[in-house]
Amino acid sequence: MLLLVFTGCFSQDQETTDKKDPKETTNTTDSKPTDQKEQPKAEKKVLKLNNVSNPGSLHPQLAQGTHESWVLEHSFEGLTKKTPEGKIVPGMAADWTFSDDGLTWTFTLKDNIQWSNGDPVTAHDFEYAWKFALDPANASYYSYQLYYLEGGEEYNTAEDGADMNALRDAVGVKAVDDKTLEVKLAKPTPYFLDLTSFYTYYPVHKGNAEAHSNWALSGDNYVSNGPFVLAEWKQKESMKLVKNQNYYDKDLIKLDEVDFVIIDDENTAWQMYRTGELDLVYPLPQDVTGQLNASNDPEFRIGPDLAVYYYNLNTTVKPLNNQKVRQALGMAIDRQAIVEHVSQGGQTPAYGVVPKGIPDVSGDFNENGGKLFEENAEKAKALLAEGLAEEGLSSFPNMVLTYNTSEGHKAIAEAIQEMWRKNLDVNITLENVEFQVKLDREKAGDFQISRAGWIGDYVDPMTFIDLWHSKSPFNDARYNNPTYDQLVEKAQSTMDQSVRMTAMHEAHALLMEEMPVIPIYFYTKPYTLKPYVTGIFDPINSYPQFMFADINK
């Protein structure tokens, strides 16, 4: 998923002593107190935290960034979900079966699952949501994540004049009845079950969505099926989630309310944390991260993340269309200096786009691939001269590096700007814009160099490798190499892990050789958490999860 913040990582320390085991359970009825005297009213438990950008939409099929997914992961639930340990367990589904060839899946929904308005969650809501994402009229950026379905790509990419009703009916998802969802895949997908916990695969209340077209843009008509529901959204100011009393596992949810303030300035958020106005803050200012890390502050948490920080190079813009020029820009950056002196959050230099933490046939995919390019200022200078000459240029033209508003992104951009000036005699202008503006401009190709980040949607190299397939909606660099596409498609066409991994290693090496994107570092997620908040857990590819959090002041 698109990554908004500049640093990352959540602690692996999980506090579970004040809550039940967050695994599959059934609802229990609250017991009545034997003492008939009036009980004192318990203080409302409210978690206060920051979100660094205003969401574009809180519709599962229209969301595209972490500023949206963080809310969706707590207000919706898919067929499956993940435990704090990362295990895939039943969510809305009670169980599932699949055919021997792995192409046909049948999910049976749980009994008595409800939307936040009390209506039953049905298989029809899943079919509706998935086909909504694939409908080209809805322009879902994540529609490609449903190309695994039989007929999904054909429906989403249909041209004018096509029989859209027939194409829609041919998509491989069907509600056999209210409780049974049949899914047919176009090709074997080893990580499909993982995908069913991802937000693009969440259901949507069909009746509510059809009655209220703007339901996902405010709390007025918001209906969801997860632990919390959106109650209020003041655009660019705040969001309020409240406990969903109709959630089947509501007894595991200890918080009454979660209040987000929308702040794009890390220093402001940090000051609010220090004064007690916020209970959790992420991201932190870089200097604060360095200080907290060095002092072993007990409220400071840090851990691994499945994410990469990189720069897009618009390969349709001269001279970024030249491979040697792109290689020169990538080789002239001192990544170790950036992670040690700028980001300061325990990040590691990236010499590829696939981070550690993803299994290979044996071992770790990243470690098996090794460093896919080198840092060498002298060689970079020579390559730049050759590339510019091939494009008929005597010098590198003035260009703009665009990043979304953040002191962290600014500091990194300034460091790289200086490295390019010193090592290549290249002058780059820096430009900061709101996150949504950056996304829109990248989609339109209205940029030269842009800051980007990506958190893996699932734990497989493909979640990074397929980003730069020529047809990927997230291929903002406009990279187009038929050999790369063929390697990606080969890896997507088989359940044979050896064949898959070999193809993805070859694709990864080719991508770094041609360098349409420049990896900078692999994220961590440094954040601060008040000691009275327990039960926060940290998935490898998501922001801190608070559905099982508790507050005991």
Coordinates of C-alpha atoms in Angstrom, one line a residue:
M1 CA 0.0 0.0 0.0
L2 CA 1.1 3.5 -0.5
L3 CA 3.1 4.7 2.4
L4 CA 2.6 8.2 3.7
V5 CA 5.2 8.7 6.5
F6 CA 8.9 8.8 6.2
T7 CA 10.1 6.5 8.9
G8 CA 8.7 3.3 10.3
C9 CA 8.5 0.4 12.6
F10 CA 6.4 -1.0 15.3
S11 CA 7.7 -2.7 18.4
Q12 CA 7.4 -6.4 18.7
D13 CA 6.6 -6.0 22.4
Q14 CA 2.9 -7.0 22.7
E15 CA 1.0 -6.3 25.9
T16 CA -1.7 -8.9 26.3
T17 CA -2.1 -9.2 30.1
D18 CA -5.2 -7.0 30.3
K19 CA -7.2 -8.6 27.5
K20 CA -8.4 -11.9 26.3
D21 CA -6.4 -13.9 23.8
P22 CA -7.3 -12.1 20.5
K23 CA -8.0 -15.2 18.6
E24 CA -11.2 -16.6 17.2
T25 CA -13.9 -16.4 19.8
T26 CA -17.7 -16.3 20.0
N27 CA -19.6 -13.5 21.6
T28 CA -20.6 -13.8 25.2
T29 CA -23.4 -12.1 27.0
D30 CA -22.4 -9.5 29.6
S31 CA -23.1 -10.9 33.0
K32 CA -25.3 -9.0 35.4
P33 CA -23.8 -7.8 38.7
T34 CA -25.1 -9.7 41.7
D35 CA -25.0 -6.5 43.8
Q36 CA -28.2 -4.6 42.9
K37 CA -26.7 -1.3 44.2
E38 CA -26.1 1.3 41.5
Q39 CA -22.6 0.8 40.1
P40 CA -20.4 3.9 39.6
K41 CA -20.2 4.9 35.9
A42 CA -16.9 3.8 34.4
E43 CA -14.9 6.5 32.8
K44 CA -15.0 6.4 29.0
K45 CA -11.8 4.9 27.5
V46 CA -10.6 7.1 24.7
L47 CA -7.4 6.6 22.7
K48 CA -6.0 9.7 21.2
L49 CA -3.5 9.6 18.3
N50 CA -2.5 11.4 15.1
N51 CA -3.0 10.8 11.4
V52 CA -0.7 12.7 9.2
S53 CA -3.0 13.4 6.3
N54 CA -6.7 13.8 5.5
P55 CA -8.1 10.6 3.8
G56 CA -9.3 11.0 0.3
S57 CA -12.0 8.4 1.0
L58 CA -12.8 5.8 3.7
H59 CA -14.3 3.5 1.2
P60 CA -12.4 0.2 1.2
Q61 CA -12.3 -0.1 -2.5
L62 CA -11.3 3.5 -3.1
A63 CA -8.6 3.9 -0.5
Q64 CA -5.0 3.9 -1.6
G65 CA -2.8 5.1 1.3
T66 CA -1.9 4.3 4.9
H67 CA -3.7 7.4 6.1
E68 CA -6.8 5.7 5.0
S69 CA -6.0 2.0 5.6
W70 CA -5.2 2.7 9.3
V71 CA -8.8 3.7 9.8
L72 CA -10.3 1.0 7.6
E73 CA -8.3 -1.8 9.3
H74 CA -10.2 -1.0 12.5
S75 CA -13.6 -0.2 11.1
F76 CA -14.0 -3.1 8.6
E77 CA -13.1 -6.8 8.6
G78 CA -12.6 -9.2 5.6
L79 CA -13.2 -12.9 5.2
T80 CA -10.0 -13.4 7.2
K81 CA -8.0 -11.4 9.6
K82 CA -4.6 -11.6 11.3
T83 CA -3.7 -12.3 14.9
P84 CA -1.0 -10.1 16.7
E85 CA 1.4 -12.9 15.8
G86 CA 0.6 -12.6 12.0
K87 CA -1.4 -15.8 11.7
I88 CA -4.3 -15.8 9.3
V89 CA -7.5 -16.8 11.0
P90 CA -11.3 -16.6 10.2
G91 CA -12.8 -13.1 10.2
M92 CA -16.2 -12.8 8.7
A93 CA -15.8 -16.3 7.3
A94 CA -16.3 -19.3 9.6
D95 CA -14.3 -21.6 7.4
W96 CA -13.4 -22.2 3.8
T97 CA -12.4 -25.0 1.3
F98 CA -10.6 -24.9 -2.0
S99 CA -10.2 -27.2 -5.0
D100 CA -7.1 -29.4 -5.6
D101 CA -5.9 -27.0 -8.3
G102 CA -6.3 -24.0 -6.0
L103 CA -8.6 -22.2 -8.4
T104 CA -12.0 -22.5 -6.7
W105 CA -12.6 -21.3 -3.1
T106 CA -15.8 -21.6 -1.1
F107 CA -16.2 -19.4 2.0
T108 CA -18.9 -19.9 4.6
L109 CA -19.8 -16.9 6.6
K110 CA -20.2 -17.0 10.4
D111 CA -23.7 -16.9 12.0
N112 CA -25.0 -13.7 13.4
I113 CA -22.5 -11.3 11.9
Q114 CA -23.8 -7.7 11.6
W115 CA -23.1 -4.3 10.2
S116 CA -22.9 -1.5 12.6
N117 CA -26.5 -0.6 11.8
G118 CA -27.7 -4.0 12.8
D119 CA -28.2 -5.5 9.3
P120 CA -26.7 -8.9 8.6
V121 CA -23.4 -9.1 6.8
T122 CA -24.0 -11.4 3.8
A123 CA -22.0 -13.0 1.0
H124 CA -23.8 -10.5 -1.4
D125 CA -22.0 -7.7 0.4
F126 CA -18.6 -9.2 -0.6
E127 CA -19.7 -9.8 -4.2
Y128 CA -20.9 -6.2 -4.4
A129 CA -17.7 -4.7 -3.0
W130 CA -15.3 -6.7 -5.1
K131 CA -17.2 -6.0 -8.3
F132 CA -17.4 -2.3 -7.3
A133 CA -13.6 -2.2 -7.2
L134 CA -13.4 -3.8 -10.6
D135 CA -16.0 -1.6 -12.3
P136 CA -13.9 0.7 -14.4
A137 CA -16.4 3.5 -13.8
N138 CA -15.3 3.7 -10.1
A139 CA -11.6 4.2 -10.9
S140 CA -10.3 2.1 -8.0
Y141 CA -6.5 2.3 -7.8
Y142 CA -6.4 -1.1 -6.2
S143 CA -8.6 -2.8 -8.7
Y144 CA -5.6 -4.8 -9.9
Q145 CA -5.5 -6.6 -6.6
L146 CA -8.7 -8.3 -7.8
Y147 CA -7.2 -9.4 -11.2
Y148 CA -6.6 -12.7 -9.4
L149 CA -10.3 -13.4 -9.9
E150 CA -11.4 -15.1 -13.1
G151 CA -12.6 -12.3 -15.5
G152 CA -11.5 -9.6 -13.1
E153 CA -9.0 -7.9 -15.4
E154 CA -11.3 -8.3 -18.5
Y155 CA -14.1 -6.4 -16.7
N156 CA -11.8 -3.7 -15.3
T157 CA -10.1 -3.0 -18.6
A158 CA -13.1 -3.3 -20.9
E159 CA -13.2 -0.7 -23.7
D160 CA -16.2 1.4 -24.7
G161 CA -18.9 -0.7 -26.5
A162 CA -18.2 -3.9 -24.5
D163 CA -21.1 -5.7 -22.9
M164 CA -20.4 -4.6 -19.3
N165 CA -23.2 -6.6 -17.7
A166 CA -21.9 -9.8 -19.3
L167 CA -18.3 -9.0 -18.2
R168 CA -19.5 -8.2 -14.7
D169 CA -21.4 -11.5 -14.4
A170 CA -18.3 -13.4 -15.6
V171 CA -16.2 -12.1 -12.7
G172 CA -15.2 -15.1 -10.5
V173 CA -17.1 -14.1 -7.3
K174 CA -20.6 -15.2 -6.6
A175 CA -22.9 -15.2 -3.5
V176 CA -24.4 -18.6 -3.8
D177 CA -26.7 -17.7 -0.9
D178 CA -26.5 -15.3 2.1
K179 CA -23.8 -17.3 3.8
T180 CA -21.8 -18.9 1.0
L181 CA -19.3 -17.0 -1.3
E182 CA -17.8 -18.9 -4.2
V183 CA -14.6 -17.5 -5.6
K184 CA -12.9 -18.6 -8.9
L185 CA -9.4 -17.5 -9.6
A186 CA -7.9 -16.9 -13.0
K187 CA -4.6 -18.6 -12.0
P188 CA -3.0 -20.2 -8.9
T189 CA -2.3 -17.6 -6.2
P190 CA -0.4 -19.0 -3.2
Y191 CA -1.1 -15.9 -1.1
F192 CA -4.8 -15.5 -1.9
L193 CA -5.9 -16.2 1.6
D194 CA -3.6 -13.4 2.8
L195 CA -5.2 -11.1 0.3
T196 CA -8.7 -11.7 1.8
S197 CA -7.6 -9.9 4.9
F198 CA -6.5 -6.8 2.8
Y199 CA -8.8 -3.8 2.8
T200 CA -9.7 -3.9 -1.0
Y201 CA -11.3 -7.3 -0.2
Y202 CA -13.5 -5.9 2.6
P203 CA -17.3 -6.1 2.1
V204 CA -19.5 -3.0 1.8
H205 CA -23.1 -2.7 2.8
K206 CA -24.8 -2.6 -0.6
G207 CA -28.1 -1.1 0.6
N208 CA -26.4 1.8 2.5
A209 CA -23.9 2.5 -0.4
E210 CA -26.7 2.7 -2.9
A211 CA -28.8 4.9 -0.7
H212 CA -26.0 7.3 0.2
S213 CA -23.5 7.8 -2.5
N214 CA -21.2 9.8 -0.3
W215 CA -21.4 7.5 2.7
A216 CA -17.6 7.1 2.9
L217 CA -16.8 10.8 3.1
S218 CA -18.3 11.6 6.5
G219 CA -19.6 9.9 9.7
D220 CA -23.3 10.7 8.9
N221 CA -24.2 7.5 7.0
Y222 CA -21.1 5.4 7.7
V223 CA -21.8 1.7 8.1
S224 CA -19.0 -0.8 8.7
N225 CA -18.5 -4.3 10.1
G226 CA -15.3 -4.1 12.1
P227 CA -14.5 -3.4 15.8
F228 CA -15.1 0.3 15.4
V229 CA -17.3 2.6 13.3
L230 CA -16.7 6.1 12.0
A231 CA -18.9 8.5 14.0
E232 CA -17.5 11.9 13.0
W233 CA -15.1 13.3 10.4
K234 CA -14.2 17.0 10.4
Q235 CA -12.3 17.3 7.1
K236 CA -8.6 18.0 7.5
E237 CA -9.1 18.3 11.3
S238 CA -10.2 15.1 13.1
M239 CA -11.9 11.8 12.9
K240 CA -13.7 9.9 15.7
L241 CA -14.3 6.2 15.8
V242 CA -16.6 4.6 18.4
K243 CA -16.9 0.9 19.5
N244 CA -19.2 -1.1 17.2
Q245 CA -21.7 -2.6 19.5
N246 CA -22.8 -5.0 16.8
Y247 CA -19.4 -6.5 16.2
Y248 CA -19.4 -10.2 16.9
D249 CA -16.3 -10.0 19.1
K250 CA -17.2 -6.8 20.9
D251 CA -16.3 -8.2 24.3
L252 CA -12.7 -8.2 23.2
I253 CA -12.8 -4.4 22.4
K254 CA -12.0 -2.4 25.5
L255 CA -11.8 1.1 24.0
D256 CA -15.0 3.1 23.8
E257 CA -13.6 5.7 21.4
V258 CA -10.6 6.5 19.2
D259 CA -9.9 10.1 18.4
F260 CA -7.6 11.0 15.5
V261 CA -6.3 14.5 15.0
I262 CA -5.1 15.2 11.4
I263 CA -1.7 16.8 11.7
D264 CA 1.0 16.8 9.0
D265 CA 3.6 18.5 11.2
E266 CA 5.6 16.0 13.3
N267 CA 6.8 18.6 15.7
T268 CA 3.2 19.7 16.5
A269 CA 2.2 16.1 17.1
W270 CA 5.2 15.5 19.3
Q271 CA 4.4 18.5 21.5
M272 CA 0.8 17.3 21.8
Y273 CA 2.1 14.0 23.0
R274 CA 4.4 15.7 25.6
T275 CA 1.5 17.7 27.0
G276 CA -0.7 14.6 27.2
E277 CA -3.1 15.6 24.4
L278 CA -2.1 12.4 22.4
D279 CA -1.5 8.9 23.6
L280 CA 0.4 7.6 20.5
V281 CA 2.4 9.5 18.0
Y282 CA 3.7 8.3 14.6
P283 CA 5.8 9.6 12.9
L284 CA 8.2 11.4 15.1
P285 CA 10.6 14.3 14.2
Q286 CA 13.9 12.8 13.2
D287 CA 15.9 14.5 15.9
V288 CA 13.4 13.3 18.5
T289 CA 13.7 9.8 17.1
G290 CA 17.5 9.9 17.5
Q291 CA 17.3 11.2 21.0
L292 CA 14.7 8.7 22.2
N293 CA 16.6 5.9 20.6
A294 CA 19.8 6.9 22.2
S295 CA 18.3 7.3 25.7
N296 CA 16.3 4.0 25.7
D297 CA 13.2 5.9 26.6
P298 CA 10.6 3.4 27.9
E299 CA 7.8 5.1 25.9
F300 CA 9.7 4.7 22.6
R301 CA 9.1 1.7 20.4
I302 CA 10.8 0.5 17.3
G303 CA 10.8 -2.7 15.2
P304 CA 10.9 -4.1 11.7
D305 CA 8.6 -3.2 8.8
L306 CA 7.8 -4.6 5.4
A307 CA 8.3 -1.3 3.6
V308 CA 10.7 0.6 1.3
Y309 CA 11.3 4.3 0.9
Y310 CA 12.2 5.3 -2.7
Y311 CA 12.2 7.9 -5.4
N312 CA 10.2 7.7 -8.6
L313 CA 12.0 8.8 -11.8
N314 CA 9.5 9.8 -14.5
T315 CA 11.0 7.8 -17.3
T316 CA 9.0 9.7 -19.9
V317 CA 10.9 12.9 -19.1
K318 CA 14.3 13.6 -20.7
P319 CA 17.0 12.8 -19.6
L320 CA 15.3 10.4 -17.0
N321 CA 14.4 8.2 -20.0
N322 CA 18.1 7.3 -20.1
Q323 CA 19.2 4.3 -18.1
K324 CA 22.7 5.6 -17.4
V325 CA 21.3 8.9 -16.1
R326 CA 19.0 7.0 -13.7
Q327 CA 21.8 4.7 -12.6
A328 CA 24.0 7.7 -11.9
L329 CA 21.4 9.3 -9.7
G330 CA 21.0 6.1 -7.7
M331 CA 24.7 5.4 -7.3
A332 CA 25.5 9.0 -6.1
I333 CA 23.5 8.7 -2.8
D334 CA 25.1 7.8 0.5
R335 CA 22.4 5.7 2.1
Q336 CA 24.3 4.9 5.3
A337 CA 24.7 8.6 6.0
I338 CA 20.9 9.2 5.6
V339 CA 19.9 6.4 8.0
E340 CA 22.5 7.4 10.6
H341 CA 22.3 11.1 10.5
V342 CA 18.9 12.1 9.0
S343 CA 16.2 9.5 9.6
Q344 CA 17.8 8.1 12.7
G345 CA 15.1 5.4 13.3
G346 CA 17.1 2.2 12.8
Q347 CA 16.4 2.0 9.1
T348 CA 18.7 0.0 6.8
P349 CA 20.1 1.2 3.4
A350 CA 18.2 -0.3 0.5
Y351 CA 19.9 -1.8 -2.5
G352 CA 16.7 -3.3 -3.9
V353 CA 13.0 -2.7 -3.4
V354 CA 12.1 -6.0 -1.6
P355 CA 12.8 -5.7 2.2
K356 CA 13.8 -8.4 4.6
G357 CA 11.1 -10.5 6.2
I358 CA 9.7 -12.4 3.2
P359 CA 10.4 -16.1 2.9
D360 CA 12.2 -17.5 -0.2
V361 CA 12.2 -21.2 -1.2
S362 CA 14.7 -21.4 1.6
G363 CA 16.0 -18.4 3.6
D364 CA 15.0 -14.8 3.1
F365 CA 14.3 -13.3 -0.3
N366 CA 16.1 -10.1 0.3
E367 CA 19.2 -11.8 1.8
N368 CA 19.4 -14.3 -1.0
G369 CA 19.2 -11.5 -3.6
G370 CA 22.0 -9.5 -2.0
K371 CA 23.0 -5.9 -3.0
L372 CA 21.7 -5.3 -6.6
F373 CA 23.7 -2.1 -7.2
E374 CA 26.6 -0.2 -5.8
E375 CA 27.2 3.3 -4.5
N376 CA 30.1 4.8 -6.4
A377 CA 30.3 8.6 -6.9
E378 CA 33.1 8.5 -9.5
K379 CA 31.4 5.8 -11.6
A380 CA 28.1 7.7 -11.3
K381 CA 29.7 10.9 -12.6
A382 CA 31.0 9.0 -15.7
L383 CA 27.7 7.4 -16.3
L384 CA 25.9 10.7 -16.1
A385 CA 28.2 12.2 -18.7
E386 CA 27.6 9.3 -21.0
G387 CA 23.9 9.4 -20.6
L388 CA 23.6 13.1 -21.1
A389 CA 25.7 12.9 -24.3
E390 CA 23.4 10.1 -25.6
E391 CA 20.5 12.5 -25.1
G392 CA 22.3 15.4 -26.8
L393 CA 22.7 17.3 -23.6
S394 CA 25.8 19.0 -22.2
S395 CA 24.5 19.3 -18.7
F396 CA 21.7 18.0 -16.5
P397 CA 18.6 20.3 -16.7
N398 CA 17.0 21.9 -13.7
M399 CA 14.5 19.4 -12.2
V400 CA 12.1 19.3 -9.3
L401 CA 11.9 16.7 -6.6
T402 CA 8.4 16.6 -5.1
Y403 CA 7.6 15.2 -1.7
N404 CA 4.5 15.2 0.5
T405 CA 4.6 17.7 3.4
S406 CA 6.7 16.4 6.2
E407 CA 9.8 17.6 8.0
G408 CA 11.2 14.1 7.6
H409 CA 10.7 14.0 3.9
K410 CA 12.2 17.5 3.6
A411 CA 15.3 16.6 5.6
I412 CA 15.9 13.5 3.4
A413 CA 15.3 15.4 0.2
E414 CA 17.7 18.1 1.3
A415 CA 20.4 15.6 2.1
I416 CA 20.0 13.9 -1.3
Q417 CA 19.8 17.2 -3.1
E418 CA 23.2 18.1 -1.6
M419 CA 24.7 14.7 -2.5
W420 CA 23.6 15.1 -6.1
R421 CA 25.0 18.6 -6.2
K422 CA 28.4 17.5 -4.7
N423 CA 28.8 14.2 -6.5
L424 CA 27.2 15.0 -9.9
D425 CA 27.0 18.8 -10.2
V426 CA 23.2 18.4 -10.5
N427 CA 20.9 21.1 -9.3
I428 CA 17.5 19.9 -8.0
T429 CA 14.7 22.1 -6.7
L430 CA 12.6 20.8 -3.9
E431 CA 8.8 21.1 -3.7
N432 CA 6.5 20.0 -1.0
V433 CA 2.7 19.4 -1.5
E434 CA -0.1 17.7 0.4
F435 CA -0.1 13.9 0.1
Q436 CA -3.3 13.6 -1.9
V437 CA -1.9 16.3 -4.3
K438 CA 1.3 14.3 -4.8
L439 CA -0.7 11.1 -5.5
D440 CA -2.9 12.8 -8.0
R441 CA 0.1 14.4 -9.8
E442 CA 1.9 11.1 -9.9
K443 CA -1.1 9.4 -11.5
A444 CA -1.3 12.2 -14.1
G445 CA 2.5 12.0 -14.8
D446 CA 2.8 15.6 -13.7
F447 CA 6.2 15.3 -11.9
Q448 CA 9.9 14.7 -12.6
I449 CA 11.2 13.0 -9.4
S450 CA 8.9 12.2 -6.5
R451 CA 9.3 10.7 -3.1
A452 CA 7.4 7.4 -2.5
G453 CA 7.0 4.6 -0.1
W454 CA 5.3 1.2 -0.1
I455 CA 4.2 -1.2 2.6
G456 CA 3.7 -4.8 1.4
D457 CA 0.0 -5.7 1.1
Y458 CA 0.8 -9.3 1.8
V459 CA 3.9 -11.3 2.8
D460 CA 5.3 -12.3 -0.7
P461 CA 7.8 -10.6 -3.0
M462 CA 5.1 -10.1 -5.5
T463 CA 3.6 -7.3 -3.4
F464 CA 6.6 -5.2 -4.5
I465 CA 7.6 -6.8 -7.8
D466 CA 4.3 -6.3 -9.6
L467 CA 4.3 -2.5 -8.8
W468 CA 6.4 -1.9 -11.9
H469 CA 4.6 -4.1 -14.4
S470 CA 3.7 -1.9 -17.3
K471 CA 0.0 -2.2 -16.5
S472 CA 0.2 -1.5 -12.8
P473 CA -1.7 1.5 -11.6
F474 CA 1.1 2.2 -9.1
N475 CA 3.8 2.2 -11.8
D476 CA 4.2 6.0 -11.4
A477 CA 7.7 5.9 -13.0
R478 CA 6.1 4.7 -16.3
Y479 CA 8.6 1.8 -16.5
N480 CA 7.9 -0.4 -19.5
N481 CA 10.0 -3.5 -20.2
P482 CA 8.4 -6.5 -21.9
T483 CA 11.0 -8.8 -20.3
Y484 CA 10.1 -7.5 -16.8
D485 CA 6.4 -8.0 -17.5
Q486 CA 7.0 -11.6 -18.7
L487 CA 8.9 -12.4 -15.5
V488 CA 6.2 -11.0 -13.3
E489 CA 3.5 -12.9 -15.3
K490 CA 5.5 -16.1 -15.0
A491 CA 5.7 -15.8 -11.3
Q492 CA 2.0 -15.1 -11.1
S493 CA 1.0 -18.2 -13.2
T494 CA 2.2 -21.1 -11.0
M495 CA 2.0 -22.5 -7.5
D496 CA 5.6 -23.8 -7.9
Q497 CA 7.5 -21.7 -5.4
S498 CA 10.9 -22.5 -7.0
V499 CA 9.7 -21.2 -10.4
R500 CA 8.0 -18.2 -8.8
M501 CA 10.9 -17.1 -6.7
T502 CA 13.5 -17.5 -9.5
A503 CA 11.4 -15.4 -11.8
M504 CA 11.0 -12.7 -9.2
H505 CA 14.7 -12.6 -8.4
E506 CA 15.4 -12.1 -12.1
A507 CA 12.8 -9.3 -12.3
H508 CA 14.2 -7.7 -9.2
A509 CA 17.7 -7.6 -10.6
L510 CA 16.5 -6.3 -13.9
L511 CA 14.5 -3.5 -12.2
M512 CA 17.6 -2.4 -10.3
E513 CA 19.8 -2.5 -13.4
E514 CA 17.4 -0.2 -15.3
M515 CA 16.5 1.8 -12.1
P516 CA 13.2 3.6 -12.9
V517 CA 13.0 4.0 -9.1
I518 CA 15.8 4.7 -6.6
P519 CA 15.5 2.8 -3.3
I520 CA 16.8 4.7 -0.4
Y521 CA 16.1 2.6 2.8
F522 CA 13.9 0.0 4.3
Y523 CA 11.6 1.4 6.9
T524 CA 11.2 1.0 10.6
K525 CA 8.3 2.4 12.5
P526 CA 9.5 4.4 15.6
Y527 CA 6.6 5.7 17.6
T528 CA 5.8 6.7 21.2
L529 CA 3.1 5.2 23.4
K530 CA 1.9 6.3 26.8
P531 CA 2.6 3.6 29.5
Y532 CA -1.1 3.4 30.5
V533 CA -2.0 2.1 27.0
T534 CA -1.7 -1.6 26.7
G535 CA -2.6 -4.2 24.0
I536 CA -1.2 -2.3 21.0
F537 CA 0.3 -4.8 18.5
D538 CA 2.5 -4.3 15.5
P539 CA 1.9 -6.3 12.2
I540 CA 4.9 -6.3 9.9
N541 CA 2.9 -4.6 7.1
S542 CA 0.5 -2.3 9.0
Y543 CA 0.5 0.7 11.4
P544 CA 0.1 -0.1 15.1
Q545 CA -3.2 -1.9 15.7
F546 CA -5.4 -0.8 18.5
M547 CA -8.5 -3.0 18.3
F548 CA -7.3 -4.9 21.5
A549 CA -5.9 -1.8 23.2
D550 CA -6.9 -0.8 26.8
I551 CA -6.4 2.3 28.9
N552 CA -5.7 2.0 32.6
K553 CA -4.7 5.4 34.0

